[in-house]
């Protein structure tokens, strides 16, 4: 009787090993995917979001009631687009700033007026 019980235990052990390995692999994928999502979400949540109130000739923008002038040109920055300030100040208290347009993913360097 003991011998039969021992054989069953071996059978169970051998059967569960590949399943455990698969779970480990899936867990790694889940952890990596979660880390990636958290990293990309930081951009959206770590910065306050503002909207372009006016856009003139791809070079002058009003955001948060302040005027910002593109250092060169910032194409496809349209009125109503959500932006975050990666650098500089949404209150115009800066020499220059870098904007990230959340609609297009484009970055734009501007002078703070």
XYZ file of C-alpha atoms in Angstrom:
113
model
C 0.000 0.000 0.000
C 2.805 2.419 0.833
C 4.452 1.703 -2.509
C 1.290 2.702 -4.424
C 1.003 5.932 -2.422
C 4.653 6.771 -3.198
C 4.085 6.274 -6.943
C 1.060 8.598 -6.885
C 3.069 11.294 -5.150
C 5.774 11.056 -7.838
C 3.162 11.243 -10.589
C 1.606 14.340 -9.030
C 5.007 15.979 -8.529
C 6.072 15.406 -12.120
C 2.759 16.672 -13.445
C 2.737 19.911 -11.471
C 6.344 20.966 -12.274
C 5.623 22.169 -15.856
C 2.463 23.935 -14.678
C 4.427 25.822 -12.010
C 7.028 26.810 -14.625
C 4.299 28.142 -16.934
C 2.793 30.154 -14.088
C 6.236 31.638 -13.374
C 6.674 32.681 -17.000
C 3.218 34.233 -17.119
C 3.898 36.038 -13.844
C 7.079 37.543 -15.326
C 5.112 38.733 -18.356
C 2.423 40.215 -16.104
C 5.033 41.998 -13.961
C 6.824 43.381 -17.032
C 3.546 44.564 -18.584
C 2.522 46.210 -15.310
C 5.888 47.982 -14.999
C 5.601 49.235 -18.584
C 2.090 50.562 -18.009
C 3.142 52.252 -14.781
C 6.112 53.902 -16.519
C 3.957 55.250 -19.341
C 1.226 56.349 -16.933
C 3.723 58.509 -15.022
C 3.748 61.014 -17.891
C -0.022 61.331 -17.777
C -0.381 61.576 -13.993
C 2.831 63.131 -12.618
C 2.225 66.348 -14.547
C -0.855 68.548 -14.463
C -2.717 68.575 -17.744
C -3.575 71.827 -19.507
C -5.276 72.608 -22.800
C -4.139 74.800 -25.680
C -6.584 77.705 -25.543
C -5.327 79.252 -28.792
C -2.773 78.323 -31.449
C -1.518 80.821 -34.052
C 0.684 79.846 -37.039
C 2.300 76.860 -35.241
C 4.346 79.355 -33.213
C 2.211 81.173 -30.626
C 0.158 79.324 -28.042
C -2.021 80.378 -25.164
C -2.057 77.804 -22.374
C -3.406 78.434 -18.875
C -3.953 82.081 -19.850
C -0.218 82.523 -20.576
C 1.486 83.180 -23.934
C 4.198 80.788 -25.151
C 6.251 81.277 -28.348
C 7.676 78.258 -30.183
C 11.491 78.297 -30.353
C 11.212 77.160 -33.992
C 7.822 75.755 -35.003
C 5.535 73.328 -33.205
C 3.433 71.692 -35.888
C 0.027 70.147 -35.232
C -0.493 71.895 -31.878
C -4.192 72.654 -32.128
C -6.641 74.545 -29.958
C -8.149 72.132 -27.429
C -5.172 69.730 -27.434
C -4.218 68.444 -23.959
C -0.608 69.203 -23.008
C 1.682 68.725 -20.026
C 4.745 70.798 -19.134
C 7.771 68.469 -19.048
C 9.920 71.467 -18.181
C 9.178 75.091 -17.346
C 6.039 76.580 -15.828
C 2.386 76.659 -16.931
C 2.222 80.048 -15.152
C 4.792 81.622 -17.484
C 7.389 81.859 -14.666
C 10.207 80.539 -16.851
C 12.621 81.439 -19.637
C 11.717 78.393 -21.704
C 9.552 75.288 -21.393
C 9.017 71.916 -23.029
C 5.479 70.806 -23.776
C 4.234 67.311 -24.532
C 1.102 67.199 -26.665
C -0.897 64.235 -25.304
C -2.985 63.973 -28.499
C -0.033 63.655 -30.894
C 2.825 62.603 -28.591
C 4.936 65.462 -30.017
C 7.238 67.561 -27.860
C 7.570 71.301 -28.353
C 10.190 73.738 -26.988
C 8.783 77.192 -26.300
C 9.820 80.541 -24.853
C 7.845 81.752 -21.854
C 6.645 85.287 -22.541
